[in-house]
Amino acid sequence: LNGAIGFVNLGVLYGTFSVLCVIAPALVQGLEARGYSLLPPLVISGIVYVCMISANAHAIPAEGQAGRTTFVVLNVGLSFLVGVMAPVLWTIQNMYVARCALCAASCSDDPEEMNRTTAAFNGIFFMFFQFAGALGTGTSTLVFALDNGGDSRT
């Protein structure tokens, strides 16, 4: 995140997320009960994340420079939207993994198979999730290590 407004961005994102994660399961359940597909919220969530990351990849204009206010409003607004969409994304992801595990476990007569399958599916999901975080941290470390001019942005 941009160093100048990173704390504001994160405060808005996680403040919004903390409030809305309480109602996200009921919202998702309501959408599904009315027959709506859960795919569009997943796609919208992904697009919002990509937009926020893209906006943060650009340097913030200096104080008094044209476009600074627009840039700050855009970044904080996108952080807010991620805070709105992230609870929906994580709720749907959890439902999807649980349903996949239920479907896979339904082929077995063993009553403990559901527990093992759910644990395995969640383990696989979070293995990829954590690997992505480790890859990002490793890439940032490499960029900083190779940056001789001291002006890299990660």
N, CA, C and O of each residue as an XYZ file, in Angstrom:
616
protein
N       0.840     -1.181      0.000
C       0.000      0.000      0.000
C       0.880      1.239      0.000
O       2.020      1.215      0.465
N       0.342      2.289     -0.517
C       1.080      3.533     -0.537
C       1.386      3.979      0.882
O       0.511      3.994      1.748
N       2.649      4.344      1.106
C       3.085      4.731      2.437
C       2.360      5.936      2.995
O       2.179      6.046      4.208
N       1.938      6.849      2.119
C       1.307      8.077      2.591
C      -0.100      7.852      3.139
O      -0.501      8.517      4.094
N      -0.845      6.935      2.555
C      -2.226      6.716      2.998
C      -2.507      5.254      3.328
O      -3.665      4.857      3.458
N      -1.469      4.466      3.462
C      -1.638      3.035      3.724
C      -2.418      2.733      4.989
O      -3.266      1.842      5.001
N      -2.131      3.484      6.074
C      -2.836      3.238      7.330
C      -4.314      3.579      7.208
O      -5.165      2.888      7.768
N      -4.615      4.637      6.479
C      -6.013      5.008      6.265
C      -6.702      3.926      5.450
O      -7.803      3.491      5.790
N      -6.050      3.487      4.364
C      -6.624      2.431      3.526
C      -6.923      1.181      4.340
O      -8.021      0.628      4.270
N      -5.940      0.743      5.109
C      -6.127     -0.481      5.891
C      -7.178     -0.307      6.979
O      -7.947     -1.228      7.255
N      -7.214      0.875      7.601
C      -8.234      1.145      8.615
C      -9.639      1.077      8.043
O     -10.538      0.486      8.641
N      -9.821      1.697      6.864
C     -11.128      1.668      6.205
C     -11.473      0.249      5.789
O     -12.591     -0.212      6.017
N     -10.519     -0.449      5.180
C     -10.774     -1.810      4.694
C     -11.155     -2.732      5.849
O     -12.203     -3.377      5.798
N     -10.328     -2.805      6.884
C     -10.593     -3.752      7.955
C     -11.703     -3.293      8.887
O     -12.361     -4.128      9.507
N     -11.930     -1.983      9.004
C     -13.075     -1.497      9.770
C     -14.374     -1.924      9.111
O     -15.280     -2.435      9.771
N     -14.458     -1.712      7.809
C     -15.641     -2.120      7.045
C     -15.811     -3.635      7.092
O     -16.909     -4.144      7.315
N     -14.706     -4.343      6.878
C     -14.739     -5.809      6.911
C     -15.253     -6.315      8.260
O     -16.091     -7.216      8.308
N     -14.752     -5.738      9.351
C     -15.132     -6.196     10.695
C     -16.618     -6.034     10.961
O     -17.237     -6.884     11.600
N     -17.182     -4.952     10.474
C     -18.612     -4.721     10.683
C     -19.448     -5.630      9.789
O     -20.410     -6.246     10.247
N     -19.079     -5.712      8.518
C     -19.915     -6.430      7.562
C     -19.747     -7.948      7.600
O     -20.612     -8.671      7.103
N     -18.652     -8.446      8.181
C     -18.508     -9.904      8.233
C     -19.544    -10.532      9.158
O     -19.778    -11.739      9.106
N     -20.158     -9.721      9.996
C     -21.204    -10.229     10.874
C     -22.476    -10.540     10.088
O     -23.181    -11.497     10.406
N     -22.775     -9.736      9.059
C     -24.015     -9.938      8.310
C     -23.814    -10.682      6.990
O     -24.792    -11.072      6.352
N     -22.577    -10.884      6.577
C     -22.319    -11.541      5.281
C     -22.935    -12.929      5.167
O     -23.527    -13.225      4.129
N     -22.833    -13.801      6.171
C     -23.455    -15.121      6.018
C     -24.965    -15.051      5.780
O     -25.499    -15.803      4.965
N     -25.649    -14.157      6.483
C     -27.092    -14.019      6.275
C     -27.382    -13.462      4.885
O     -28.346    -13.875      4.240
N     -26.563    -12.535      4.423
C     -26.738    -11.970      3.080
C     -26.562    -13.039      2.008
O     -27.374    -13.153      1.090
N     -25.497    -13.818      2.135
C     -25.227    -14.873      1.160
C     -26.331    -15.931      1.191
O     -26.783    -16.396      0.144
N     -26.756    -16.301      2.379
C     -27.843    -17.281      2.501
C     -29.130    -16.739      1.889
O     -29.868    -17.479      1.237
N     -29.403    -15.458      2.095
C     -30.588    -14.839      1.510
C     -30.540    -14.815     -0.007
O     -31.545    -15.081     -0.667
N     -29.373    -14.497     -0.565
C     -29.219    -14.512     -2.024
C     -29.476    -15.905     -2.580
O     -30.187    -16.083     -3.570
N     -28.886    -16.871     -1.925
C     -29.030    -18.250     -2.393
C     -30.467    -18.746     -2.236
O     -30.967    -19.469     -3.099
N     -31.130    -18.371     -1.155
C     -32.516    -18.793     -0.935
C     -33.452    -18.216     -1.995
O     -34.473    -18.817     -2.327
N     -33.096    -17.056     -2.516
C     -33.912    -16.435     -3.569
C     -33.538    -16.938     -4.958
O     -34.085    -16.473     -5.959
N     -32.614    -17.881     -5.021
C     -32.256    -18.497     -6.293
C     -31.169    -17.780     -7.073
O     -30.932    -18.103     -8.237
N     -30.503    -16.814     -6.454
C     -29.430    -16.105     -7.144
C     -28.151    -16.934     -7.137
O     -27.846    -17.622     -6.163
N     -27.419    -16.859     -8.225
C     -26.129    -17.534     -8.314
C     -25.109    -16.789     -7.451
O     -25.146    -15.563     -7.344
N     -24.218    -17.535     -6.851
C     -23.174    -16.924     -6.032
C     -21.923    -16.602     -6.845
O     -20.956    -16.063     -6.307
N     -21.935    -16.928     -8.127
C     -20.788    -16.633     -8.975
C     -20.587    -15.133     -9.204
O     -19.451    -14.669     -9.100
N     -21.624    -14.351     -9.509
C     -21.394    -12.910     -9.713
C     -20.759    -12.198     -8.517
O     -19.857    -11.386     -8.723
N     -21.189    -12.463     -7.263
C     -20.490    -11.810     -6.155
C     -19.006    -12.200     -6.066
O     -18.166    -11.386     -5.683
N     -18.697    -13.450     -6.425
C     -17.282    -13.857     -6.424
C     -16.493    -13.082     -7.468
O     -15.391    -12.607     -7.190
N     -17.046    -12.951     -8.658
C     -16.361    -12.230     -9.736
C     -16.223    -10.753     -9.380
O     -15.158    -10.165     -9.569
N     -17.288    -10.156     -8.868
C     -17.235     -8.739     -8.479
C     -16.189     -8.534     -7.387
O     -15.430     -7.566     -7.432
N     -16.145     -9.430     -6.414
C     -15.142     -9.327     -5.343
C     -13.735     -9.365     -5.913
O     -12.877     -8.575     -5.521
N     -13.505    -10.272     -6.826
C     -12.186    -10.368     -7.448
C     -11.819     -9.112     -8.213
O     -10.680     -8.651     -8.145
N     -12.772     -8.557     -8.936
C     -12.518     -7.335     -9.702
C     -12.197     -6.175     -8.765
O     -11.298     -5.382     -9.042
N     -12.930     -6.074     -7.658
C     -12.676     -4.998     -6.693
C     -11.270     -5.134     -6.106
O     -10.564     -4.137     -5.952
N     -10.863     -6.356     -5.778
C      -9.504     -6.581     -5.263
C      -8.462     -6.142     -6.294
O      -7.504     -5.446     -5.955
N      -8.647     -6.547     -7.543
C      -7.689     -6.200     -8.602
C      -7.614     -4.686     -8.780
O      -6.527     -4.134     -8.953
N      -8.752     -4.018     -8.739
C      -8.760     -2.556     -8.876
C      -8.008     -1.885     -7.719
O      -7.234     -0.952     -7.937
N      -8.240     -2.364     -6.491
C      -7.550     -1.772     -5.344
C      -6.040     -1.990     -5.440
O      -5.256     -1.077     -5.183
N      -5.647     -3.189     -5.806
C      -4.220     -3.491     -5.922
C      -3.594     -2.652     -7.028
O      -2.491     -2.129     -6.867
N      -4.295     -2.523     -8.149
C      -3.781     -1.718     -9.264
C      -3.635     -0.256     -8.875
O      -2.635      0.378     -9.213
N      -4.620      0.285     -8.169
C      -4.543      1.687     -7.747
C      -3.391      1.905     -6.785
O      -2.754      2.959     -6.810
N      -3.114      0.924     -5.938
C      -2.020      1.058     -4.982
C      -0.654      0.835     -5.606
O       0.368      1.110     -4.978
N      -0.626      0.343     -6.829
C       0.662      0.122     -7.495
C       1.250      1.422     -8.029
O       2.426      1.471     -8.389
N       0.445      2.463     -8.082
C       0.908      3.753     -8.604
C       1.324      4.664     -7.462
O       0.730      4.642     -6.384
N       2.347      5.460     -7.710
C       2.832      6.398     -6.697
C       1.797      7.479     -6.438
O       1.128      7.947     -7.359
N       1.675      7.867     -5.189
C       0.749      8.931     -4.828
C       1.340     10.264     -5.269
O       2.522     10.512     -5.030
N       0.556     11.125     -5.903
C       1.067     12.440     -6.283
C       1.484     13.242     -5.043
O       0.901     13.088     -3.970
N       2.478     14.080     -5.201
C       2.984     14.878     -4.086
C       1.931     15.875     -3.617
O       1.006     16.213     -4.355
N       2.084     16.336     -2.389
C       1.183     17.337     -1.814
C       1.111     18.556     -2.725
O       2.141     19.109     -3.109
N      -0.102     18.975     -3.071
C      -0.295     20.125     -3.939
C      -0.245     19.809     -5.416
O      -0.562     20.667     -6.239
N       0.142     18.608     -5.768
C       0.220     18.206     -7.173
C      -1.174     17.818     -7.678
O      -1.998     17.299     -6.925
N      -1.415     18.074     -8.945
C      -2.709     17.757     -9.551
C      -3.015     16.261     -9.435
O      -2.147     15.418     -9.663
N      -4.230     15.955     -9.085
C      -4.660     14.570     -9.021
C      -4.507     13.911     -7.669
O      -4.953     12.778     -7.490
N      -3.895     14.579     -6.718
C      -3.671     13.960     -5.403
C      -4.996     13.630     -4.713
O      -5.180     12.519     -4.216
N      -5.911     14.590     -4.684
C      -7.191     14.375     -4.013
C      -7.955     13.233     -4.674
O      -8.521     12.382     -3.988
N      -7.971     13.213     -5.983
C      -8.643     12.140     -6.715
C      -8.018     10.798     -6.377
O      -8.724      9.814     -6.158
N      -6.699     10.761     -6.336
C      -5.975      9.531     -6.026
C      -6.322      9.032     -4.628
O      -6.577      7.843     -4.441
N      -6.333      9.933     -3.644
C      -6.631      9.548     -2.263
C      -8.067      9.040     -2.157
O      -8.313      8.005     -1.538
N      -9.013      9.759     -2.755
C     -10.421      9.345     -2.714
C     -10.592      7.985     -3.391
O     -11.310      7.123     -2.885
N      -9.932      7.796     -4.533
C     -10.011      6.513     -5.242
C      -9.479      5.377     -4.371
O     -10.119      4.333     -4.249
N      -8.322      5.577     -3.773
C      -7.729      4.525     -2.945
C      -8.574      4.196     -1.727
O      -8.802      3.024     -1.428
N      -9.036      5.207     -1.030
C      -9.855      4.969      0.164
C     -11.199      4.350     -0.238
O     -11.705      3.465      0.451
N     -11.769      4.812     -1.342
C     -13.024      4.238     -1.829
C     -12.880      2.773     -2.202
O     -13.745      1.956     -1.886
N     -11.783      2.442     -2.876
C     -11.555      1.042     -3.245
C     -11.300      0.186     -2.010
O     -11.716     -0.972     -1.966
N     -10.625      0.740     -1.008
C     -10.423      0.004      0.243
C     -11.765     -0.275      0.915
O     -11.983     -1.356      1.461
N     -12.657      0.707      0.869
C     -13.996      0.519      1.416
C     -14.736     -0.598      0.667
O     -15.355     -1.463      1.286
N     -14.663     -0.569     -0.676
C     -15.346     -1.593     -1.474
C     -14.788     -2.986     -1.202
O     -15.544     -3.958     -1.160
N     -13.474     -3.093     -1.017
C     -12.897     -4.397     -0.660
C     -13.413     -4.828      0.705
O     -13.713     -6.003      0.918
N     -13.518     -3.873      1.636
C     -14.076     -4.191      2.951
C     -15.511     -4.658      2.885
O     -15.946     -5.452      3.720
N     -16.258     -4.173      1.896
C     -17.639     -4.608      1.694
C     -17.683     -5.997      1.059
O     -18.464     -6.851      1.478
N     -16.847     -6.216      0.053
C     -16.918     -7.462     -0.720
C     -16.143     -8.628     -0.092
O     -16.482     -9.786     -0.336
N     -15.127     -8.348      0.699
C     -14.324     -9.432      1.280
C     -15.136    -10.379      2.156
O     -14.950    -11.591      2.044
N     -16.030     -9.895      3.026
C     -16.819    -10.859      3.809
C     -17.686    -11.770      2.941
O     -17.871    -12.947      3.250
N     -18.210    -11.213      1.860
C     -19.015    -12.013      0.936
C     -18.132    -13.070      0.274
O     -18.504    -14.241      0.190
N     -16.968    -12.645     -0.192
C     -16.029    -13.556     -0.839
C     -15.642    -14.713      0.081
O     -15.693    -15.874     -0.326
N     -15.259    -14.403      1.315
C     -14.812    -15.443      2.235
C     -15.958    -16.350      2.668
O     -15.747    -17.539      2.906
N     -17.157    -15.810      2.773
C     -18.306    -16.643      3.132
C     -18.626    -17.626      2.007
O     -18.851    -18.811      2.254
N     -18.644    -17.130      0.783
C     -18.946    -18.010     -0.360
C     -17.841    -19.049     -0.531
O     -18.125    -20.210     -0.827
N     -16.588    -18.645     -0.348
C     -15.474    -19.589     -0.461
C     -15.645    -20.726      0.538
O     -15.464    -21.895      0.196
N     -15.992    -20.383      1.766
C     -16.154    -21.395      2.801
C     -17.299    -22.350      2.458
O     -17.183    -23.562      2.639
N     -18.392    -21.796      1.966
C     -19.525    -22.638      1.562
C     -19.132    -23.563      0.413
O     -19.497    -24.739      0.404
N     -18.399    -23.037     -0.540
C     -17.995    -23.829     -1.700
C     -17.094    -24.997     -1.285
O     -17.311    -26.129     -1.717
N     -16.097    -24.730     -0.459
C     -15.195    -25.801      0.000
C     -15.981    -26.838      0.802
O     -15.770    -28.039      0.634
N     -16.881    -26.386      1.667
C     -17.677    -27.325      2.464
C     -18.570    -28.189      1.578
O     -18.714    -29.386      1.827
N     -19.166    -27.600      0.554
C     -20.026    -28.378     -0.343
C     -19.224    -29.368     -1.174
O     -19.678    -30.485     -1.421
N     -18.050    -28.970     -1.600
C     -17.183    -29.905     -2.332
C     -16.807    -31.081     -1.440
O     -16.799    -32.228     -1.888
N     -16.492    -30.794     -0.165
C     -16.144    -31.857      0.778
C     -17.343    -32.768      1.026
O     -17.189    -33.988      1.082
N     -18.514    -32.198      1.171
C     -19.726    -32.991      1.383
C     -19.988    -33.907      0.196
O     -20.326    -35.078      0.367
N     -19.832    -33.373     -0.990
C     -20.043    -34.167     -2.198
C     -19.030    -35.313     -2.276
O     -19.389    -36.448     -2.589
N     -17.764    -35.005     -1.990
C     -16.721    -36.043     -2.036
C     -16.933    -37.097     -0.955
O     -16.704    -38.283     -1.191
N     -17.369    -36.670      0.230
C     -17.553    -37.609      1.341
C     -18.818    -38.442      1.200
O     -18.933    -39.498      1.823
N     -19.766    -37.988      0.394
C     -21.030    -38.717      0.259
C     -20.859    -40.073     -0.409
O     -21.768    -40.901     -0.355
N     -19.732    -40.312     -1.028
C     -19.471    -41.588     -1.685
C     -19.077    -42.681     -0.696
O     -18.999    -43.854     -1.059
N     -18.831    -42.294      0.552
C     -18.363    -43.252      1.552
C     -19.460    -43.555      2.573
O     -20.322    -42.719      2.845
N     -19.410    -44.768      3.132
C     -20.340    -45.148      4.202
C     -19.765    -44.847      5.584
O     -20.473    -44.956      6.584
N     -18.497    -44.471      5.648
C     -17.828    -44.183      6.917
C     -18.323    -42.841      7.470
O     -18.202    -41.819      6.794
N     -18.885    -42.828      8.702
C     -19.406    -41.581      9.261
C     -18.311    -40.543      9.538
O     -18.600    -39.347      9.586
N     -17.098    -40.968      9.716
C     -15.993    -40.037      9.975
C     -15.405    -39.460      8.687
O     -14.562    -38.565      8.741
N     -15.834    -39.954      7.552
C     -15.283    -39.501      6.276
C     -15.536    -38.013      6.043
O     -14.695    -37.324      5.466
N     -16.679    -37.518      6.484
C     -16.989    -36.094      6.302
C     -15.965    -35.226      7.025
O     -15.490    -34.235      6.470
N     -15.623    -35.589      8.252
C     -14.625    -34.820      9.012
C     -13.270    -34.841      8.321
O     -12.626    -33.802      8.178
N     -12.840    -36.019      7.894
C     -11.540    -36.135      7.233
C     -11.525    -35.368      5.907
O     -10.560    -34.672      5.594
N     -12.597    -35.504      5.140
C     -12.659    -34.851      3.827
C     -12.695    -33.327      3.977
O     -12.009    -32.613      3.247
N     -13.496    -32.835      4.924
C     -13.545    -31.387      5.159
C     -12.182    -30.864      5.580
O     -11.739    -29.821      5.098
N     -11.517    -31.576      6.471
C     -10.182    -31.153      6.905
C      -9.196    -31.159      5.735
O      -8.380    -30.249      5.594
N      -9.281    -32.179      4.915
C      -8.372    -32.273      3.763
C      -8.630    -31.151      2.757
O      -7.687    -30.526      2.272
N      -9.895    -30.895      2.444
C     -10.217    -29.845      1.466
C      -9.820    -28.468      1.988
O      -9.265    -27.660      1.243
N     -10.098    -28.194      3.266
C      -9.679    -26.915      3.847
C      -8.162    -26.800      3.887
O      -7.609    -25.724      3.660
N      -7.499    -27.898      4.175
C      -6.032    -27.896      4.175
C      -5.466    -27.585      2.803
O      -4.514    -26.814      2.676
N      -6.048    -28.182      1.782
C      -5.584    -27.917      0.411
C      -5.830    -26.461      0.039
O      -4.952    -25.809     -0.526
N      -7.022    -25.944      0.351
C      -7.320    -24.553      0.025
C      -6.325    -23.609      0.706
O      -5.748    -22.734      0.060
N      -6.130    -23.793      2.004
C      -5.257    -22.875      2.731
C      -3.787    -23.087      2.404
O      -2.979    -22.178      2.596
N      -3.424    -24.268      1.913
C      -2.056    -24.462      1.439
C      -1.796    -23.533      0.257
O      -0.777    -22.845      0.223
N      -2.708    -23.508     -0.711
C      -2.545    -22.617     -1.857
C      -2.627    -21.148     -1.430
O      -1.874    -20.311     -1.926
N      -3.534    -20.846     -0.522
C      -3.695    -19.476     -0.042
C      -2.411    -18.983      0.628
O      -1.946    -17.879      0.346
N      -1.842    -19.796      1.509
C      -0.618    -19.399      2.199
C       0.579    -19.363      1.243
O       1.462    -18.518      1.388
N       0.609    -20.262      0.284
C       1.686    -20.253     -0.701
C       1.690    -18.947     -1.486
O       2.749    -18.385     -1.766
N       0.498    -18.468     -1.838
C       0.409    -17.194     -2.571
C       0.974    -16.057     -1.729
O       1.680    -15.195     -2.252
N       0.675    -16.044     -0.437
C       1.226    -15.017      0.452
C       2.736    -15.126      0.573
O       3.438    -14.115      0.564
N       3.234    -16.346      0.685
C       4.680    -16.548      0.774
C       5.370    -16.142     -0.524
O       6.455    -15.562     -0.499
N       4.743    -16.447     -1.655
C       5.307    -16.059     -2.946
C       5.372    -14.538     -3.072
O       6.361    -13.996     -3.564
N       4.327    -13.853     -2.631
C       4.319    -12.385     -2.667
C       5.391    -11.795     -1.769
O       6.078    -10.850     -2.158
N       5.539    -12.341     -0.579
C       6.568    -11.857      0.334
C       7.952    -12.133     -0.233
O       8.840    -11.285     -0.148
N       8.138    -13.300     -0.805
C       9.425    -13.625     -1.418
C       9.750    -12.709     -2.584
O      10.894    -12.284     -2.742
N       8.751    -12.404     -3.401
C       8.953    -11.494     -4.531
C       9.320    -10.104     -4.036
O      10.230     -9.476     -4.577
N       8.624     -9.615     -3.012
C       8.940     -8.302     -2.444
C      10.365     -8.282     -1.903
O      11.095     -7.312     -2.107
N      10.755     -9.339     -1.222
C      12.108     -9.424     -0.687
C      13.130     -9.375     -1.809
O      14.148     -8.691     -1.698
N      12.865    -10.091     -2.878
C      13.775    -10.103     -4.024
C      13.870     -8.711     -4.661
O      14.961     -8.261     -5.011
N      12.737     -8.037     -4.809
C      12.741     -6.687     -5.385
C      13.571     -5.748     -4.513
O      14.393     -4.990     -5.029
N      13.366     -5.790     -3.202
C      14.137     -4.931     -2.306
C      15.626     -5.286     -2.329
O      16.478     -4.398     -2.277
N      15.936     -6.569     -2.406
C      17.337     -6.996     -2.420
C      18.044     -6.561     -3.694
O      19.229     -6.230     -3.657
N      17.343     -6.555     -4.813
C      17.949     -6.190     -6.085
C      17.886     -4.703     -6.387
O      18.500     -4.242     -7.350
N      17.165     -3.955     -5.593
C      17.002     -2.513     -5.829
C      18.191     -1.756     -5.255
O      18.341     -1.627     -4.040
N      19.011     -1.271     -6.137
C      20.185     -0.523     -5.697
C      19.900      0.967     -5.541
O      20.591      1.663     -4.796
N      18.885      1.452     -6.243
C      18.579      2.881     -6.204
C      17.710      3.282     -5.027
O      17.620      4.465     -4.698
N      17.074      2.320     -4.393
C      16.239      2.605     -3.230
C      14.883      3.191     -3.554
O      14.234      3.755     -2.673
N      14.433      3.076     -4.797
C      13.152      3.666     -5.152
C      12.126      2.644     -5.626
O      11.181      3.006     -6.327
N      12.291      1.387     -5.262
C      11.331      0.360     -5.687
C      10.051      0.474     -4.891
O      10.049      0.937     -3.750
N       8.953      0.043     -5.510
C       7.639      0.038     -4.854
C       7.105     -1.385     -4.898
O       6.930     -1.953     -5.976
N       6.852     -1.952     -3.750
C       6.251     -3.276     -3.702
C       4.988     -3.243     -2.911
O       4.330     -4.272     -2.755
